Amino acid sequence: GAGVSQSPRYKVAKRGQDVALRCDPISGHVSLFWYQQALGQGPEFLTYFQNEAQLDKSGLPSDRFFAERPEGSVSTLKIQRTQQEDSAVYLCASSPDRGQPQHFGDGTRLSIL
Amino acid sequence: GQQVMQIPQYQHVQEGEDFTTYCNSSTTLSNIQWYKQRPGGHPVFLIQLVKSGEVKKQKRLTFQFGEAKKNSSLHITATQTTDVGTYFCAESGTYKYIFGTGTRLKVLA
């Protein structure tokens, strides 16, 4: 069985560009999370989906960040008008349901020049 | 706001020595999960604790949940080089997870 898949693994963008990060969760997993992890820090919660419903987006740093999961499986995290402080690893995790162990993808390392 | 602190931030041990990391919260925790992240890797789930005073063991790893559910610990007996990595605790809220600051373990052979 495949794990959580994220693409691209690495993304370099110029400041001001828009980027889109993709997450393919484990099939059948209801819960999907996005995290931002800065170097040497723990994962910081960004947003949570239960199926297609975005139930918590309190961690999104600004209105430049937008996430969707339209069919309750694949999710996309979009960052508009990127800034240097957006440079980080973006982790996606899924779990069978709320409160259960999370399975993380390898992350997308985003570098903003 | 909600914070989950871990101590120590770093720990260097000789192979064969024991290691303990502590997780402390300013609020009562509903449950706690522990994850391990190898250098360059992603967090991998280790265990979940739910009940007050709960103790769970996985081979050389012992996990404890405090009686007041405000703290937790992970103890590794006789560390091995394969134990290298950063250990995170994570508290779940209604929907979001708050990860601790992590303890980075280095094991010297």
Short mmCIF file of C-alpha atoms in Angstrom, two decimals:
data_model
loop_
_atom_site.label_atom_id
_atom_site.label_comp_id
_atom_site.label_asym_id
_atom_site.label_seq_id
_atom_site.Cartn_x
_atom_site.Cartn_y
_atom_site.Cartn_z
CA GLY A 1 0.00 0.00 0.00
CA ALA A 2 1.26 3.43 -0.93
CA GLY A 3 1.90 6.02 1.74
CA VAL A 4 1.20 9.74 1.60
CA SER A 5 2.68 11.20 -1.54
CA GLN A 6 3.64 14.85 -1.93
CA SER A 7 4.80 16.71 -5.01
CA PRO A 8 6.99 18.35 -5.93
CA ARG A 9 9.70 17.29 -3.45
CA TYR A 10 11.54 20.56 -4.01
CA LYS A 11 10.26 23.87 -5.29
CA VAL A 12 12.24 27.03 -5.90
CA ALA A 13 10.27 30.18 -6.69
CA LYS A 14 11.00 33.85 -6.99
CA ARG A 15 9.44 36.17 -4.47
CA GLY A 16 6.01 37.22 -5.66
CA GLN A 17 5.29 34.05 -7.63
CA ASP A 18 2.40 31.73 -6.84
CA VAL A 19 3.07 28.09 -5.96
CA ALA A 20 0.87 25.00 -5.63
CA LEU A 21 1.81 21.98 -3.53
CA ARG A 22 0.03 18.68 -3.93
CA CYS A 23 -0.77 15.94 -1.43
CA ASP A 24 -2.07 12.45 -2.23
CA PRO A 25 -3.22 10.92 1.06
CA ILE A 26 -3.52 7.23 1.83
CA SER A 27 -6.63 5.90 0.11
CA GLY A 28 -9.66 5.97 2.37
CA HIS A 29 -8.20 8.31 4.94
CA VAL A 30 -10.81 10.79 6.08
CA SER A 31 -8.53 13.27 7.82
CA LEU A 32 -5.90 15.37 6.08
CA PHE A 33 -3.57 17.89 7.64
CA TRP A 34 -1.10 20.45 6.31
CA TYR A 35 1.86 21.56 8.39
CA GLN A 36 4.71 24.01 7.93
CA GLN A 37 8.07 23.01 9.36
CA ALA A 38 10.91 25.51 9.62
CA LEU A 39 14.46 24.26 10.03
CA GLY A 40 15.05 22.90 13.53
CA GLN A 41 11.44 23.40 14.57
CA GLY A 42 8.45 21.16 15.08
CA PRO A 43 5.63 20.97 12.53
CA GLU A 44 3.24 23.93 12.80
CA PHE A 45 -0.40 23.18 12.06
CA LEU A 46 -1.83 25.00 9.05
CA THR A 47 -5.20 23.44 8.23
CA TYR A 48 -7.36 20.33 8.62
CA PHE A 49 -9.81 18.62 6.26
CA GLN A 50 -12.37 15.98 7.10
CA ASN A 51 -13.18 14.53 3.70
CA GLU A 52 -13.79 17.61 1.52
CA ALA A 53 -14.73 19.92 4.39
CA GLN A 54 -12.07 22.29 5.70
CA LEU A 55 -12.93 22.28 9.40
CA ASP A 56 -9.98 24.23 10.73
CA LYS A 57 -7.82 26.74 8.91
CA SER A 58 -6.70 28.67 11.95
CA GLY A 59 -3.02 27.97 11.29
CA LEU A 60 -2.84 29.54 7.84
CA PRO A 61 -0.44 32.48 8.29
CA SER A 62 -2.23 34.91 5.97
CA ASP A 63 -4.84 35.16 3.27
CA ARG A 64 -2.10 34.36 0.76
CA PHE A 65 -2.40 30.73 1.85
CA PHE A 66 -5.27 28.68 0.51
CA ALA A 67 -5.96 24.95 0.71
CA GLU A 68 -8.57 22.75 -0.89
CA ARG A 69 -9.60 19.11 -1.07
CA PRO A 70 -12.54 19.24 -3.48
CA GLU A 71 -13.28 15.52 -3.78
CA GLY A 72 -12.16 14.43 -0.36
CA SER A 73 -8.93 12.82 -1.52
CA VAL A 74 -6.12 14.85 -3.17
CA SER A 75 -5.39 18.19 -1.54
CA THR A 76 -3.60 21.27 -2.82
CA LEU A 77 -1.97 23.99 -0.76
CA LYS A 78 -1.58 27.21 -2.71
CA ILE A 79 0.54 30.15 -1.71
CA GLN A 80 0.05 33.40 -3.58
CA ARG A 81 2.60 36.19 -3.92
CA THR A 82 5.24 34.17 -2.10
CA GLN A 83 7.58 35.88 0.34
CA GLN A 84 10.94 34.79 1.72
CA GLU A 85 9.44 33.88 5.09
CA ASP A 86 7.35 31.25 3.31
CA SER A 87 10.51 29.18 2.81
CA ALA A 88 10.03 25.96 4.78
CA VAL A 89 9.15 22.30 4.41
CA TYR A 90 5.41 21.79 3.91
CA LEU A 91 4.23 18.46 5.29
CA CYS A 92 0.98 16.73 4.54
CA ALA A 93 -0.40 14.01 6.82
CA SER A 94 -3.47 11.82 6.66
CA SER A 95 -5.19 9.57 9.16
CA PRO A 96 -8.10 7.11 8.96
CA ASP A 97 -10.20 9.48 11.08
CA ARG A 98 -9.88 12.25 13.61
CA GLY A 99 -7.75 11.41 16.64
CA GLN A 100 -5.92 8.51 15.01
CA PRO A 101 -2.21 8.27 14.16
CA GLN A 102 -1.08 10.54 11.37
CA HIS A 103 0.90 9.27 8.40
CA PHE A 104 3.19 11.93 6.98
CA GLY A 105 4.45 12.44 3.46
CA ASP A 106 8.07 13.30 2.70
CA GLY A 107 7.17 16.97 2.39
CA THR A 108 7.82 19.69 -0.15
CA ARG A 109 10.85 21.84 0.52
CA LEU A 110 9.96 25.34 -0.66
CA SER A 111 12.66 27.93 -1.19
CA ILE A 112 11.73 31.50 -2.05
CA LEU A 113 14.50 33.55 -3.61
CA GLY B 1 -2.33 30.23 23.61
CA GLN B 2 -1.81 26.54 23.75
CA GLN B 3 1.84 25.57 24.08
CA VAL B 4 3.61 22.27 24.37
CA MET B 5 7.18 22.53 25.64
CA GLN B 6 9.75 19.78 25.45
CA ILE B 7 12.97 19.45 27.38
CA PRO B 8 15.78 19.08 26.76
CA GLN B 9 16.13 20.71 23.36
CA TYR B 10 19.22 18.63 22.60
CA GLN B 11 20.74 15.53 24.15
CA HIS B 12 24.01 13.81 23.30
CA VAL B 13 24.49 10.38 24.85
CA GLN B 14 27.02 7.59 24.56
CA GLU B 15 25.64 4.47 22.96
CA GLY B 16 24.23 2.27 25.71
CA GLU B 17 23.19 5.17 27.95
CA ASP B 18 19.56 5.93 28.72
CA PHE B 19 17.67 8.95 27.39
CA THR B 20 14.52 10.74 28.52
CA THR B 21 12.56 13.58 26.95
CA TYR B 22 9.75 15.41 28.72
CA CYS B 23 6.69 17.09 27.27
CA ASN B 24 4.81 19.71 29.30
CA SER B 25 1.60 21.55 28.51
CA SER B 26 0.04 24.63 30.03
CA THR B 27 -3.38 22.98 29.71
CA THR B 28 -4.84 19.56 30.39
CA LEU B 29 -4.19 17.28 27.44
CA SER B 30 -6.95 15.18 25.93
CA ASN B 31 -4.38 12.77 24.55
CA ILE B 32 -0.76 12.81 23.48
CA GLN B 33 1.00 11.30 20.51
CA TRP B 34 4.74 10.77 20.09
CA TYR B 35 6.59 10.95 16.78
CA LYS B 36 10.18 10.38 15.68
CA GLN B 37 11.77 12.30 12.82
CA ARG B 38 15.08 11.12 11.44
CA PRO B 39 17.40 13.74 9.93
CA GLY B 40 16.04 14.62 6.49
CA GLY B 41 12.95 12.51 7.03
CA HIS B 42 9.35 13.00 8.01
CA PRO B 43 7.69 12.43 11.40
CA VAL B 44 6.78 8.80 12.05
CA PHE B 45 4.10 7.89 14.58
CA LEU B 46 5.32 5.98 17.65
CA ILE B 47 2.48 5.82 20.20
CA GLN B 48 -0.69 7.46 21.48
CA LEU B 49 -1.53 7.88 25.18
CA VAL B 50 -5.06 8.66 26.30
CA LYS B 51 -5.58 7.71 29.93
CA SER B 52 -4.29 9.50 33.01
CA GLY B 53 -1.18 7.73 34.36
CA GLU B 54 -0.96 5.47 31.31
CA VAL B 55 2.34 3.67 30.66
CA LYS B 56 3.11 1.92 27.38
CA LYS B 57 6.24 0.10 26.30
CA GLN B 58 7.70 -0.63 22.88
CA LYS B 59 10.87 -2.71 23.26
CA ARG B 60 13.40 -0.24 24.70
CA LEU B 61 10.97 2.71 24.64
CA THR B 62 8.70 3.55 27.60
CA PHE B 63 6.01 6.20 27.30
CA GLN B 64 4.19 7.76 30.25
CA PHE B 65 1.22 10.08 30.57
CA GLY B 66 1.06 12.14 33.75
CA GLU B 67 -1.65 11.66 36.33
CA ALA B 68 -2.89 15.21 35.74
CA LYS B 69 -2.62 14.77 31.95
CA LYS B 70 -0.44 17.85 31.68
CA ASN B 71 2.83 16.11 30.92
CA SER B 72 4.29 13.08 29.24
CA SER B 73 7.68 11.44 28.91
CA LEU B 74 9.55 9.12 26.58
CA HIS B 75 12.38 7.05 27.99
CA ILE B 76 14.79 5.02 25.89
CA THR B 77 16.83 2.35 27.63
CA ALA B 78 20.33 1.54 26.35
CA THR B 79 20.31 3.86 23.33
CA GLN B 80 21.54 2.64 19.96
CA THR B 81 22.78 4.64 16.97
CA THR B 82 19.47 3.88 15.25
CA ASP B 83 17.71 5.98 17.90
CA VAL B 84 19.19 9.18 16.43
CA GLY B 85 16.58 11.74 15.47
CA THR B 86 14.20 14.32 16.87
CA TYR B 87 11.38 13.18 19.12
CA PHE B 88 8.18 15.20 19.15
CA CYS B 89 5.12 15.01 21.32
CA ALA B 90 1.87 16.26 19.86
CA GLU B 91 -1.39 17.15 21.50
CA SER B 92 -4.64 16.88 19.63
CA GLY B 93 -7.34 19.49 20.02
CA THR B 94 -10.74 19.39 18.40
CA TYR B 95 -9.21 19.24 14.93
CA LYS B 96 -5.67 20.59 15.11
CA TYR B 97 -2.51 19.09 16.51
CA ILE B 98 0.00 21.10 18.48
CA PHE B 99 3.50 19.70 18.20
CA GLY B 100 6.08 20.16 20.89
CA THR B 101 9.37 21.87 20.28
CA GLY B 102 11.15 18.53 19.95
CA THR B 103 14.21 16.92 21.51
CA ARG B 104 17.10 16.20 19.17
CA LEU B 105 18.96 13.06 20.19
CA LYS B 106 22.50 12.27 19.09
CA VAL B 107 24.02 8.93 20.00
CA LEU B 108 27.80 8.66 20.04
CA ALA B 109 29.17 5.24 19.16
#
